[in-house]
Each structure stands twice: as C-alpha cells, then as structure tokens.
Amino acid sequence: MSRDQSIHPRAAAFEIWWMVILANLVGVASAGLAVALRRGVHALAELLTPWRAATGGILLPAAGALAGVLIVRVFFREPGGHGVPAVLEAVSRRGGAMRRRSILSRLLGSLLTVASGGSAGLEGPTVFSAAAVGSRIAAALNLAERQRVRLLACGVAGGIGAIFGAPLTGMIFAMEVVLAEWTLGAVIPVAVSSVVATEIGRVVLGEAGAFSAGDLVWDAADLAASLPLGLLCGLVSVGLVVAVFRVEQLAERARRRSPILARPGLVAALAGLGVGLVGWRLPEAIGEGYELVDGLLGGHLPSASLLLFLLVGKLLATALTLGSNAPGGIFAPSLVLGALLGSSFGTGIAGLLPGIGFAPPPFFALAAMAGLVAGAMQAPFTGLFLALETTGGWNQTLPLMMVATLSALVSRTLLRHSFYTWEVAESGRLLRPGTDRRILAELTVGEMLDEETATVPAGSTLEDLTRLLPRTRRNHFAVLDPDGCFEGMLDISRLRPFIFDETLRRATPVDTVMDRIEPLRPEQTLLEALGRFDQDGAWVLPVAAADRTFLGTVSKSTLFDRYRSELIVQTADRAE
C-alpha cells in the first residue's frame, strides 16, 4: 500500500472511538458491581460478627456456602463454581455471549459465601458479573462478535481494577488470561474501562490499596534468596490447585454415590462445616484474610509454628471452599497464602543464615504474594502487578518479577493448565484467537462442501463407472441408493486393477468394492473433520444428513484453502 493510502477508512477510524465510548460505560457499570459486592461483604460480615463469636459460629461457613450455591444453582439456574471458566468459554466458543441473569447470580452467591467465612476471594464472581455486563451492553447495541468479546474483556478489567484498586492488574488479567491477545484495538478500550472503573472504586472505597507494604530495603542477597522462594511458591501454588481439584473430585464422587448429597448445596455445606472447624482453631485462616496480610506486611509476625499452621489451615479452607463449587475466587486466598509462605521463608532464612543480614520477613511476604498468584494462574504479569498495586511496593519490582516468573515456570512444568483455564482446556473448549483449533472449530463441514461432487448409483458396475470418468475430474465417487442416501465411497486410484481389466470391469458391482465409511454431518466442525481425515487416512470424506441423505463431499484441499483464508482474516488485526 502506498503512503497516499495510509489514512484509515472513516468506518475503521470511527470503530475504535465508538469502542472507547462504550468502554467508559462498561467501566462505570463494572465499578458499580465491584463496589456493591465489596461493601456488601464487609457490611454482612460485620452483621454476622456476633454470630461468629457464638457457640454455633462453627456452622456459619456451612450456612453461607449452602445459601450461596442455592442462589446460583436453584434461584438463577446456573452452573456452580467461581465463573471464570464460563467467561473463558464465552470468549472461546460463544462470541462473548453471556446471559442477563449472570450479572447477579455469582455476585449474590459469593456475598453470602465470603461474608460467612468461606475462604475465597471476590474477584472470580466480580469477573463473571462484570463480563456479563459488557456482553449484555454489546448485545443490546447489536454489536459484532469481535466487539462483544472486547466489551466483555472491558468488564473483566473494570471489575478487577475497581475491587482491588489496581488498573494495571485489571487490564493485564483481561489481556493475559481472558483474551490472550495484545492487539492495539483490544488494549485501548480495555485500558480505558480499567481506568474508569478503578477511579470510581477509589472514590467510593478509598484511595489506599488493599494492603500497605511500606518501603522495604533490599540488596543482592535478598534478590538471590528470591530464587528458592520463587521455586517454593511454584510448588505451593501447584499444591493449592491440586488440593482444590482433589476436593472437586471427592465432591463429585459423593454426589454420584448419594442421592441426598446430589441435591444442590449439600456438599458445599459439608465442606463449609470443615471450613468452620478450621476457623474454630485458626480464626485468621478463614474469610478473605486481608487483616492477616496487613499484619504480616506490617511486621506483626506470630511464632514460626503458628505461621505454618496458618499456612496449612488456609490452604485446607480454600480447597474446601472452592473445591465444593461454592462461589468465590482464588486471588485473595493466593495473596494470603503467599504472605504466610513468604513470612515463614523470611523467618527461616534469617535463622539459618543470621550473618548475611537478609531483608525482614515482610519483604519476602510481598514477593511470595506475587508468586502464589502467578503460579496458581500461570500468569506472571497478573501476579506481579496485583502484588505491586495492592501494596504500593514498587521498589521491590525486581525480586517480585523473579519470584512471579519462577513460580509460573514451576507451575507450568508440573500442571498442564492453570486454575482458571483447566476446566475449559481439558474439555477442548479453550480456543485462543488465531490458533489452529480456534479457526477449525469456528467452521462447519456444511460450509466447506466441494463445488463439484461425483456420484454413482448403487447396483452399477465398474463399467458404468468408467463411462462417467470423462465427465468429471473427481477421483472419488459417492455410491447412492435410489433415494439419494449415502452407501459408500469409491477411490479411483485403488480401483485401477479392476478398471483396466474389461472382464472384471463388467462383472464387478460398485457395491462390492466401495469403502463403507461413516459420513460426516454438516454441523460438525472442521476440527472434528480433521480428526476423521487422520483416523481414516482419507483425502475426501462424504457428508450426509442425519437420515443419510447425501449432501456432498469435503476434501483436504478445500479445508486447507478455507483455513488459509480464515487465518488471514483472524490475524489481520494482530498484524496492525
């Protein structure tokens, strides 16, 4: 293209401004949801304080988990869990489409779960609700699929930014985890939404971050100590994710074996009872745990043994809460576990090597907060900026980068997927933009039928087939019965010994030499079709309706041509 044509067409230039305007609207709406949830949890937790101190306080997490699951599963009729996998699936498979009721379902469910003592964070439900807001605004304006996905991401960024007072974290989480792309057309509206929502959140909830780390002095020895801490964070984050999944498996097994436990909320209530028992012995280990983190970053350390008990107790309470499908997120528990792990590490290394003069335990607590989040989500940028923005510890950027990167590396080495992507990735529903799987999954066999198809009636002989050869360039013929239903395929290259022998040609019915293969359905995706090509070792496959009415054929050459065209379309925005 010449430089004379370097100016964008008017429609293309207007689109980005239109998205920025809508991003402001989504930012305001997502901030409203985040602020309402944060204030609601604090108000309800305050209201429940007398109950928590009473004898029956041990039952409070069970009641909250039961109520939270009933709200999500029964009242709103939505699947359980924290909701982020559903957001990823909406982006991957449904063009960003989410239901209207998703705006409130997990918001109310997590309000009861966390306020009553469940060991979970608010970011998962906030992401789900704010994403639904972005999706519904796009649907109301009848926007295209690509624009709807971006407004969904704007909601995600705004929700995270507002609830944590962390605009960079909101933007990076939306780009790194949800969209998995960094195009300018996506970054600009997502950043705008995050900024707007964060500012509203700060005005309503206060300017200060969730925690305060202060200025911690560190040197090369502390940076070197961050190496083993990063590896340790990776191992603990893997332990956390595995523990949650293990509880999920046990809960699912219990539901299958007991009709009573299969009822919504009962398994979550039993798990909540376990959380209550943990809280009875270790009250600081349940709930969001922000007060505990503040104390650890402020240097108010319990004994080394109590730190370890709290670490184990918090991990167990988190696994029970999230593994039972109670609504909640993993950010807050990861931050608390990181602070406990880092404080324990800092205390231990100072005792083992007293002559070196390491930084105080709060330094390692802050670094491990970034490491646990990065490891659990396999998202080092999100972990790094969440710890930095929520604590204001910007002078510790280098060691936090070290710990977050190593933790994500260990997690990625030991786990196939992160906590948030596991469910959709294992089921094949995580399809990232521009990837082979995404492109092939978005096209159906019915869209790919070959322009020319050759058929031969059942009962014909190879002599009849040879009369058809001069009329077509096709090497594959579909054998059809009198009603037009598919019976089998003929490959000319495999029939040469018969075709060139006149006696055999006249005596051989096509039915006896055809390949009886199962036809593809027009609604199947090209991803499924490609699997069939590999399985059958075929170059051309038949396509038929459910009643076996023959519709045509699809060939590998057509598939690859269409794939190449679609790849150009889907990656055009990334090339700008």
Coordinates of C-alpha atoms in Angstrom, one line a residue:
M1 CA 0.0 0.0 0.0
S2 CA 1.3 3.5 -0.9
R3 CA 1.8 6.2 1.7
D4 CA -1.0 8.1 0.0
Q5 CA -3.4 5.4 1.3
S6 CA -2.0 5.5 4.9
I7 CA -5.1 7.1 6.5
H8 CA -7.7 4.6 7.9
P9 CA -11.1 4.5 6.2
R10 CA -13.7 6.5 8.1
A11 CA -15.6 3.4 9.3
A12 CA -12.4 1.8 10.7
A13 CA -11.3 5.0 12.4
F14 CA -14.8 5.5 14.0
E15 CA -15.0 2.0 15.4
I16 CA -12.1 2.4 17.8
W17 CA -13.6 5.6 19.1
W18 CA -17.0 4.0 19.4
M19 CA -15.4 1.2 21.5
V20 CA -13.7 3.7 23.7
I21 CA -17.1 5.4 24.4
L22 CA -18.7 2.1 25.2
A23 CA -15.6 1.1 27.4
N24 CA -16.4 4.1 29.6
L25 CA -20.0 2.9 30.0
V26 CA -18.8 -0.7 30.8
G27 CA -16.2 0.7 33.3
V28 CA -18.9 2.6 35.2
A29 CA -21.2 -0.4 35.3
S30 CA -18.5 -2.9 36.4
A31 CA -17.3 -0.5 39.1
G32 CA -20.8 -0.3 40.4
L33 CA -20.9 -4.1 40.7
A34 CA -17.5 -4.4 42.3
V35 CA -18.2 -1.6 44.8
A36 CA -21.6 -3.1 45.7
L37 CA -20.0 -6.5 46.3
R38 CA -17.1 -5.2 48.4
R39 CA -19.3 -3.1 50.6
G40 CA -21.9 -5.7 50.8
V41 CA -19.4 -8.4 52.0
H42 CA -18.0 -6.0 54.7
A43 CA -21.4 -5.0 55.9
L44 CA -22.7 -8.5 56.1
A45 CA -19.5 -9.8 57.8
E46 CA -19.9 -7.0 60.4
L47 CA -23.5 -8.0 60.9
L48 CA -22.6 -11.6 61.4
T49 CA -19.8 -10.9 63.9
P50 CA -21.9 -11.7 67.0
W51 CA -23.0 -15.0 65.4
R52 CA -19.4 -15.8 64.6
A53 CA -18.3 -15.4 68.2
A54 CA -21.2 -17.5 69.5
T55 CA -21.1 -21.3 70.1
G56 CA -22.8 -22.0 66.8
G57 CA -20.4 -19.9 64.8
I58 CA -18.7 -23.0 63.5
L59 CA -21.8 -23.6 61.4
L60 CA -21.7 -20.1 59.8
P61 CA -19.5 -21.0 56.8
A62 CA -21.7 -24.1 56.1
A63 CA -24.8 -22.0 56.1
G64 CA -23.2 -19.3 53.8
A65 CA -21.9 -21.9 51.3
L66 CA -25.3 -23.6 51.2
A67 CA -27.1 -20.4 50.6
G68 CA -24.5 -19.2 48.0
V69 CA -24.8 -22.4 46.0
L70 CA -28.7 -22.4 46.2
I71 CA -28.8 -18.9 44.9
V72 CA -26.6 -19.7 41.9
R73 CA -27.8 -23.2 41.1
V74 CA -31.5 -23.0 42.1
F75 CA -32.6 -19.4 42.0
F76 CA -30.6 -18.3 39.0
R77 CA -30.3 -21.8 37.4
E78 CA -26.6 -21.5 36.5
P79 CA -23.7 -23.9 37.0
G80 CA -21.8 -23.7 40.2
G81 CA -18.2 -22.6 40.7
H82 CA -16.4 -19.3 40.6
G83 CA -17.4 -18.5 37.0
V84 CA -14.1 -17.6 35.3
P85 CA -14.1 -20.8 33.2
A86 CA -17.5 -19.8 31.9
V87 CA -16.2 -16.4 30.9
L88 CA -13.3 -18.1 29.0
E89 CA -15.7 -20.4 27.3
A90 CA -17.9 -17.4 26.3
V91 CA -14.9 -15.8 24.7
S92 CA -13.7 -19.0 23.0
R93 CA -16.9 -20.6 21.8
R94 CA -19.8 -18.2 22.1
G95 CA -18.5 -15.0 20.7
G96 CA -18.7 -13.3 24.1
A97 CA -22.4 -14.1 24.6
M98 CA -23.5 -14.3 28.2
R99 CA -26.9 -14.4 29.8
R100 CA -28.6 -11.5 31.5
R101 CA -29.0 -13.3 34.8
S102 CA -25.3 -13.9 35.0
I103 CA -24.9 -10.3 36.1
L104 CA -26.3 -11.0 39.6
S105 CA -26.0 -14.8 40.1
R106 CA -22.5 -15.2 41.4
L107 CA -22.4 -11.7 42.9
L108 CA -25.1 -12.6 45.4
G109 CA -23.8 -16.1 45.9
S110 CA -20.3 -15.0 46.8
L111 CA -21.6 -12.3 49.0
L112 CA -23.1 -14.9 51.3
T113 CA -20.2 -17.4 50.9
V114 CA -17.3 -15.0 51.7
A115 CA -19.1 -12.9 54.4
S116 CA -20.0 -16.0 56.3
G117 CA -16.3 -17.1 56.4
G118 CA -15.7 -19.0 53.2
S119 CA -12.0 -19.0 52.2
A120 CA -12.4 -17.4 48.8
G121 CA -11.9 -14.1 47.0
L122 CA -14.3 -11.7 45.3
E123 CA -12.5 -11.4 42.0
G124 CA -13.9 -14.5 40.4
P125 CA -17.6 -13.5 40.9
T126 CA -16.7 -9.9 40.0
V127 CA -15.1 -11.0 36.8
F128 CA -18.1 -13.1 35.9
S129 CA -20.7 -10.4 36.7
A130 CA -18.7 -7.6 35.1
A131 CA -18.1 -9.7 32.0
A132 CA -21.8 -10.3 31.7
V133 CA -22.4 -6.6 31.9
G134 CA -20.1 -5.9 29.0
S135 CA -21.6 -8.8 27.0
R136 CA -25.2 -7.6 27.6
I137 CA -24.4 -4.0 26.6
A138 CA -22.9 -5.3 23.4
A139 CA -26.0 -7.4 22.8
A140 CA -28.3 -4.5 23.4
L141 CA -26.5 -2.5 20.8
N142 CA -26.4 -5.4 18.4
L143 CA -22.6 -5.3 18.0
A144 CA -20.5 -7.7 16.1
E145 CA -18.9 -10.8 17.8
R146 CA -15.4 -9.3 17.9
Q147 CA -16.7 -6.1 19.5
R148 CA -18.8 -8.1 22.0
V149 CA -15.8 -10.1 23.1
R150 CA -13.8 -6.9 23.7
L151 CA -16.6 -5.3 25.7
L152 CA -16.7 -8.5 27.8
A153 CA -13.0 -8.0 28.4
C154 CA -13.6 -4.4 29.3
G155 CA -16.0 -5.6 32.0
V156 CA -13.4 -8.0 33.3
A157 CA -10.7 -5.3 33.5
G158 CA -13.1 -2.9 35.1
G159 CA -14.2 -5.3 37.8
I160 CA -10.7 -6.3 38.8
G161 CA -9.5 -2.7 38.7
A162 CA -12.3 -1.5 40.9
I163 CA -12.4 -4.2 43.5
F164 CA -8.6 -4.2 44.1
G165 CA -7.9 -0.5 43.1
A166 CA -5.5 -2.0 40.6
P167 CA -6.0 -0.7 37.0
L168 CA -2.9 -2.3 35.5
T169 CA -3.8 -5.7 37.1
G170 CA -7.3 -5.4 35.6
M171 CA -6.0 -4.6 32.2
I172 CA -3.3 -7.3 32.2
F173 CA -5.7 -10.0 33.6
A174 CA -8.2 -9.3 30.8
M175 CA -5.5 -9.4 28.2
E176 CA -3.3 -12.2 29.6
V177 CA -5.9 -14.6 30.9
V178 CA -9.2 -13.8 29.2
L179 CA -8.4 -12.6 25.7
A180 CA -4.8 -14.0 25.3
E181 CA -4.1 -11.3 22.8
W182 CA -2.4 -7.9 22.8
T183 CA -3.7 -6.1 19.7
L184 CA -4.0 -2.3 19.9
G185 CA -7.7 -2.5 19.1
A186 CA -8.2 -4.6 22.2
V187 CA -5.8 -2.9 24.6
I188 CA -7.2 0.6 24.2
P189 CA -10.8 0.0 25.3
V190 CA -9.8 -2.5 28.0
A191 CA -7.3 0.1 29.4
V192 CA -10.0 2.8 29.4
S193 CA -12.5 0.7 31.1
S194 CA -10.0 -0.4 33.8
V195 CA -9.0 3.3 34.5
V196 CA -12.6 4.5 34.7
A197 CA -13.7 1.6 37.0
T198 CA -10.6 1.9 39.2
E199 CA -11.1 5.6 39.7
I200 CA -14.8 5.1 40.7
G201 CA -13.7 2.4 43.1
R202 CA -11.1 4.6 44.7
V203 CA -13.5 7.5 45.1
V204 CA -16.1 5.2 46.8
L205 CA -13.9 2.7 48.7
G206 CA -10.9 5.0 49.3
E207 CA -7.6 5.8 47.7
A208 CA -5.4 3.4 49.6
G209 CA -4.6 0.0 48.2
A210 CA -5.9 -3.2 49.8
F211 CA -2.6 -3.5 51.8
S212 CA 0.4 -1.4 52.8
A213 CA 3.9 -2.7 52.4
G214 CA 5.9 0.4 53.1
D215 CA 9.5 0.9 51.9
L216 CA 11.5 -2.2 52.4
V217 CA 15.2 -2.0 51.8
W218 CA 16.8 -5.0 50.0
D219 CA 20.1 -5.9 48.3
A220 CA 21.7 -8.5 46.1
A221 CA 21.5 -11.2 48.8
D222 CA 17.7 -10.8 49.0
L223 CA 17.4 -11.0 45.2
A224 CA 19.4 -14.2 45.3
A225 CA 17.1 -15.5 48.1
S226 CA 14.2 -14.8 45.8
L227 CA 15.3 -17.7 43.6
P228 CA 14.5 -20.5 46.0
L229 CA 11.4 -18.6 47.2
G230 CA 10.1 -18.5 43.6
L231 CA 10.6 -22.2 43.3
L232 CA 8.8 -22.8 46.6
C233 CA 5.9 -20.5 45.6
G234 CA 5.5 -22.6 42.4
L235 CA 5.3 -25.8 44.4
V236 CA 2.8 -24.4 46.9
S237 CA 0.7 -22.9 44.1
V238 CA 0.6 -26.3 42.5
G239 CA -0.3 -27.9 45.8
L240 CA -3.2 -25.4 46.1
V241 CA -4.6 -26.1 42.7
V242 CA -4.2 -29.8 43.1
A243 CA -5.9 -29.7 46.5
V244 CA -8.9 -27.8 45.1
F245 CA -9.2 -30.2 42.2
R246 CA -8.9 -33.2 44.6
V247 CA -11.8 -31.8 46.7
E248 CA -13.8 -31.3 43.5
Q249 CA -13.3 -35.0 42.6
L250 CA -14.3 -36.2 46.1
A251 CA -17.4 -33.9 46.0
E252 CA -18.4 -35.3 42.6
R253 CA -17.9 -38.8 43.7
A254 CA -20.0 -38.2 46.8
R255 CA -22.8 -36.7 44.6
R256 CA -22.8 -39.8 42.4
R257 CA -23.0 -42.2 45.3
S258 CA -25.6 -40.4 47.4
P259 CA -28.9 -39.1 46.0
I260 CA -29.1 -36.8 49.1
L261 CA -25.7 -35.2 48.5
A262 CA -26.6 -34.8 44.9
R263 CA -29.0 -32.1 45.9
P264 CA -27.7 -28.5 45.3
G265 CA -25.6 -27.1 48.0
L266 CA -25.4 -30.0 50.4
V267 CA -21.8 -30.9 49.5
A268 CA -20.8 -27.2 49.8
A269 CA -22.5 -27.1 53.2
L270 CA -20.4 -30.2 54.4
A271 CA -17.3 -28.5 53.1
G272 CA -18.3 -25.3 54.8
L273 CA -18.6 -27.3 58.1
G274 CA -14.9 -28.3 57.5
V275 CA -14.1 -24.6 57.0
G276 CA -15.9 -23.8 60.2
L277 CA -13.8 -26.4 62.1
V278 CA -10.6 -24.8 60.7
G279 CA -11.9 -21.4 61.7
W280 CA -12.7 -22.7 65.2
R281 CA -9.0 -23.5 65.8
L282 CA -7.5 -20.8 63.5
P283 CA -9.9 -17.9 63.0
E284 CA -7.4 -16.0 60.9
A285 CA -7.4 -18.8 58.3
I286 CA -10.9 -18.3 57.0
G287 CA -12.7 -15.5 55.2
E288 CA -10.8 -13.1 52.9
G289 CA -7.9 -12.8 55.3
Y290 CA -6.9 -9.2 54.4
E291 CA -6.3 -8.3 58.1
L292 CA -3.9 -11.1 58.4
V293 CA -2.0 -10.0 55.3
D294 CA -1.9 -6.4 56.6
G295 CA -0.4 -7.6 59.9
L296 CA 2.3 -9.7 58.2
L297 CA 3.3 -6.9 55.8
G298 CA 3.5 -4.6 58.8
G299 CA 5.9 -6.9 60.6
H300 CA 3.4 -8.3 63.2
L301 CA 4.5 -11.9 63.0
P302 CA 3.2 -14.8 65.0
S303 CA 5.5 -17.6 66.0
A304 CA 7.1 -19.7 63.3
S305 CA 5.0 -22.7 64.2
L306 CA 1.8 -20.7 64.1
L307 CA 2.7 -19.3 60.6
L308 CA 3.0 -22.9 59.3
F309 CA -0.3 -23.9 61.0
L310 CA -2.0 -20.9 59.4
L311 CA -0.5 -21.8 56.0
V312 CA -1.8 -25.3 56.1
G313 CA -5.2 -24.2 57.6
K314 CA -5.7 -21.5 54.9
L315 CA -4.8 -24.0 52.1
L316 CA -7.3 -26.5 53.5
A317 CA -10.0 -24.0 54.0
T318 CA -9.5 -22.7 50.4
A319 CA -9.6 -26.2 48.9
L320 CA -12.8 -27.0 50.8
T321 CA -14.5 -23.7 49.7
L322 CA -13.5 -23.6 46.1
G323 CA -13.5 -27.4 45.6
S324 CA -17.1 -27.7 46.7
N325 CA -18.2 -25.3 43.9
A326 CA -19.1 -22.5 46.3
P327 CA -18.9 -19.2 44.5
G328 CA -15.7 -17.3 45.0
G329 CA -12.2 -16.6 43.6
I330 CA -8.6 -17.6 44.1
F331 CA -6.9 -14.2 44.1
A332 CA -7.4 -13.4 47.8
P333 CA -6.6 -16.9 49.1
S334 CA -3.4 -16.8 47.0
L335 CA -2.4 -13.5 48.4
V336 CA -2.9 -14.7 51.9
L337 CA -1.1 -17.9 51.3
G338 CA 1.8 -16.0 49.7
A339 CA 2.1 -13.7 52.7
L340 CA 2.2 -16.6 55.1
L341 CA 4.7 -18.6 53.0
G342 CA 6.9 -15.5 52.5
S343 CA 6.9 -14.6 56.2
S344 CA 7.8 -18.2 57.1
F345 CA 10.5 -18.2 54.5
G346 CA 11.9 -14.9 55.7
T347 CA 11.9 -16.0 59.3
G348 CA 13.5 -19.3 58.5
I349 CA 16.3 -18.0 56.2
A350 CA 17.2 -15.3 58.8
G351 CA 17.5 -18.0 61.4
L352 CA 19.6 -20.3 59.2
L353 CA 21.9 -17.6 57.9
P354 CA 21.9 -14.9 60.5
G355 CA 25.3 -13.4 59.4
I356 CA 24.1 -12.3 55.9
G357 CA 21.5 -9.7 57.1
F358 CA 18.6 -10.5 54.9
A359 CA 15.6 -8.1 54.5
P360 CA 12.9 -8.6 57.1
P361 CA 10.1 -11.2 56.6
P362 CA 7.6 -8.6 55.1
F363 CA 9.9 -8.3 52.1
F364 CA 9.6 -12.0 51.3
A365 CA 5.9 -12.0 52.2
L366 CA 5.3 -9.4 49.4
A367 CA 7.4 -11.3 46.9
A368 CA 5.6 -14.6 47.7
M369 CA 2.2 -12.9 47.3
A370 CA 3.1 -12.2 43.6
G371 CA 4.5 -15.8 43.3
L372 CA 1.4 -17.6 44.6
V373 CA -1.0 -15.7 42.3
A374 CA 1.4 -16.1 39.3
G375 CA 1.7 -19.9 40.0
A376 CA -2.0 -20.6 40.6
M377 CA -3.0 -18.8 37.3
Q378 CA 0.2 -19.4 35.3
A379 CA 0.0 -15.6 34.7
P380 CA 3.2 -13.9 35.9
F381 CA 2.3 -10.4 34.8
T382 CA -1.0 -10.6 36.7
G383 CA 0.7 -11.9 39.9
L384 CA 3.4 -9.2 39.7
F385 CA 1.1 -6.2 39.2
L386 CA -1.5 -7.4 41.6
A387 CA 1.1 -7.6 44.4
L388 CA 2.6 -4.2 43.4
E389 CA -0.6 -2.3 43.0
T390 CA -2.4 -3.6 46.1
T391 CA 0.6 -2.9 48.4
G392 CA 2.4 0.0 46.8
G393 CA 5.7 -1.9 47.0
W394 CA 7.1 -0.6 43.7
N395 CA 10.7 -0.5 44.9
Q396 CA 10.6 -4.4 45.1
T397 CA 9.8 -4.8 41.4
L398 CA 12.9 -6.8 40.6
P399 CA 12.6 -9.5 43.3
L400 CA 8.8 -9.7 42.6
M401 CA 9.5 -10.3 38.9
M402 CA 11.9 -13.1 39.8
V403 CA 9.6 -14.8 42.2
A404 CA 6.5 -14.5 39.9
T405 CA 8.3 -15.8 36.8
L406 CA 9.9 -18.8 38.6
S407 CA 6.6 -19.7 40.3
A408 CA 4.7 -19.6 37.0
L409 CA 7.5 -21.7 35.4
V410 CA 7.3 -24.4 38.1
S411 CA 3.5 -24.4 37.8
R412 CA 3.6 -24.7 34.1
T413 CA 6.1 -27.5 34.3
L414 CA 4.0 -29.6 36.7
L415 CA 0.5 -28.6 35.6
R416 CA -0.9 -28.8 32.1
H417 CA -3.2 -25.8 32.7
S418 CA -3.8 -23.0 35.3
F419 CA -6.5 -23.0 37.9
Y420 CA -8.9 -20.8 35.8
T421 CA -8.2 -22.5 32.4
W422 CA -8.1 -26.2 33.5
E423 CA -11.8 -27.0 33.1
V424 CA -12.3 -25.5 29.6
A425 CA -8.8 -26.5 28.3
E426 CA -9.2 -30.2 29.4
S427 CA -12.6 -30.4 27.7
G428 CA -11.3 -28.8 24.5
R429 CA -13.4 -25.6 24.9
L430 CA -10.4 -23.2 25.3
L431 CA -9.8 -21.9 21.8
R432 CA -7.5 -18.9 21.7
P433 CA -7.8 -16.3 18.9
G434 CA -5.7 -17.0 15.8
T435 CA -4.9 -20.6 16.9
D436 CA -5.4 -23.6 14.6
R437 CA -8.0 -25.1 17.0
R438 CA -10.0 -21.8 17.2
I439 CA -10.1 -21.4 13.4
L440 CA -11.0 -25.0 12.7
A441 CA -13.7 -25.0 15.5
E442 CA -15.5 -22.0 14.1
L443 CA -16.0 -23.5 10.6
T444 CA -18.5 -26.3 10.0
V445 CA -18.4 -29.1 7.4
G446 CA -21.6 -27.8 5.8
E447 CA -19.8 -24.6 4.9
M448 CA -16.9 -26.5 3.2
L449 CA -18.6 -28.7 0.7
D450 CA -16.7 -29.2 -2.6
E451 CA -18.1 -27.3 -5.5
E452 CA -18.1 -30.5 -7.7
T453 CA -19.3 -33.9 -6.5
A454 CA -19.3 -37.2 -8.4
T455 CA -21.9 -39.9 -7.6
V456 CA -22.8 -43.3 -9.0
P457 CA -26.0 -45.3 -8.3
A458 CA -25.8 -48.4 -6.2
G459 CA -26.0 -51.6 -8.2
S460 CA -23.9 -50.1 -11.0
T461 CA -20.9 -51.9 -12.3
L462 CA -17.4 -50.6 -12.8
E463 CA -18.2 -50.5 -16.5
D464 CA -20.9 -47.9 -15.7
L465 CA -18.3 -46.0 -13.6
T466 CA -15.8 -45.8 -16.4
R467 CA -18.4 -44.1 -18.6
L468 CA -18.7 -41.3 -16.0
L469 CA -15.0 -40.7 -15.8
P470 CA -14.6 -38.4 -18.9
R471 CA -17.3 -36.1 -17.5
T472 CA -15.6 -35.3 -14.2
R473 CA -12.1 -34.5 -12.8
R474 CA -13.0 -36.1 -9.5
N475 CA -11.2 -39.3 -8.3
H476 CA -13.7 -40.1 -5.6
F477 CA -17.3 -41.2 -6.2
A478 CA -20.2 -41.5 -3.7
V479 CA -22.4 -44.5 -4.1
L480 CA -26.1 -43.6 -3.6
D481 CA -29.2 -45.7 -3.3
P482 CA -32.3 -44.9 -5.3
D483 CA -33.5 -42.4 -2.5
G484 CA -30.2 -40.5 -2.6
C485 CA -28.9 -41.9 0.6
F486 CA -25.2 -42.5 1.0
E487 CA -23.9 -46.1 1.0
G488 CA -20.1 -45.9 0.4
M489 CA -17.2 -44.2 -1.4
L490 CA -15.1 -45.3 -4.4
D491 CA -11.5 -44.2 -4.8
I492 CA -10.5 -44.5 -8.5
S493 CA -6.8 -44.8 -7.6
R494 CA -7.5 -48.0 -5.7
L495 CA -9.7 -49.5 -8.5
R496 CA -7.1 -49.4 -11.3
P497 CA -6.6 -53.2 -11.4
F498 CA -10.3 -53.7 -12.0
I499 CA -10.9 -50.8 -14.3
F500 CA -8.2 -51.8 -16.8
D501 CA -9.4 -55.4 -17.0
E502 CA -12.5 -55.4 -19.2
T503 CA -13.9 -58.7 -17.8
L504 CA -13.6 -57.6 -14.2
R505 CA -14.9 -54.2 -15.0
R506 CA -18.1 -55.6 -16.4
A507 CA -18.6 -58.2 -13.7
T508 CA -17.8 -56.2 -10.6
P509 CA -20.7 -54.2 -8.9
V510 CA -19.5 -51.0 -7.3
D511 CA -21.2 -52.1 -4.0
T512 CA -18.6 -54.9 -3.6
V513 CA -15.5 -52.6 -3.9
M514 CA -16.7 -49.4 -2.2
D515 CA -15.5 -48.3 1.2
R516 CA -18.3 -48.3 3.8
I517 CA -17.3 -45.3 5.8
E518 CA -19.4 -43.2 8.2
P519 CA -20.2 -39.9 6.6
L520 CA -19.6 -36.5 8.3
R521 CA -22.6 -34.4 9.5
P522 CA -22.9 -30.9 8.1
E523 CA -23.0 -29.4 11.7
Q524 CA -19.7 -31.0 12.7
T525 CA -16.7 -28.6 13.0
L526 CA -13.6 -28.8 10.8
L527 CA -11.7 -29.7 14.0
E528 CA -13.8 -32.9 14.2
A529 CA -13.5 -33.4 10.4
L530 CA -9.7 -33.2 10.6
G531 CA -9.7 -35.9 13.2
R532 CA -11.7 -38.1 10.9
F533 CA -9.3 -37.4 8.0
D534 CA -6.4 -38.6 10.2
Q535 CA -8.3 -41.6 11.5
D536 CA -9.5 -42.9 8.1
G537 CA -6.4 -41.9 6.2
A538 CA -8.7 -40.3 3.6
W539 CA -8.3 -37.3 1.3
V540 CA -12.1 -36.9 0.6
L541 CA -14.9 -37.7 3.0
P542 CA -18.7 -37.8 2.4
V543 CA -21.2 -35.5 4.1
A544 CA -24.7 -36.6 4.8
A545 CA -27.7 -35.5 6.8
A546 CA -28.9 -37.4 9.9
D547 CA -31.1 -39.6 7.6
R548 CA -28.0 -40.4 5.4
T549 CA -29.3 -38.2 2.6
F550 CA -26.1 -37.4 0.6
L551 CA -25.2 -33.7 0.7
G552 CA -21.7 -33.7 -0.9
T553 CA -18.1 -34.2 -0.1
V554 CA -15.4 -32.3 1.7
S555 CA -11.7 -32.7 0.7
K556 CA -8.5 -31.8 2.5
S557 CA -7.6 -29.4 -0.3
T558 CA -10.8 -27.4 0.3
L559 CA -10.3 -27.5 4.0
F560 CA -6.7 -26.1 3.8
D561 CA -7.7 -23.4 1.3
R562 CA -10.5 -22.2 3.6
Y563 CA -8.3 -22.5 6.6
R564 CA -5.7 -20.2 5.0
S565 CA -8.3 -17.6 4.1
E566 CA -9.8 -17.7 7.6
L567 CA -6.3 -17.4 9.2
I568 CA -5.7 -14.2 7.2
V569 CA -9.0 -12.8 8.4
Q570 CA -8.5 -13.7 12.1
T571 CA -4.9 -12.5 12.3
A572 CA -5.3 -9.3 10.3
D573 CA -6.0 -7.2 13.4
R574 CA -2.9 -8.6 15.1
A575 CA -0.7 -7.6 12.3
E576 CA -1.6 -3.9 12.7

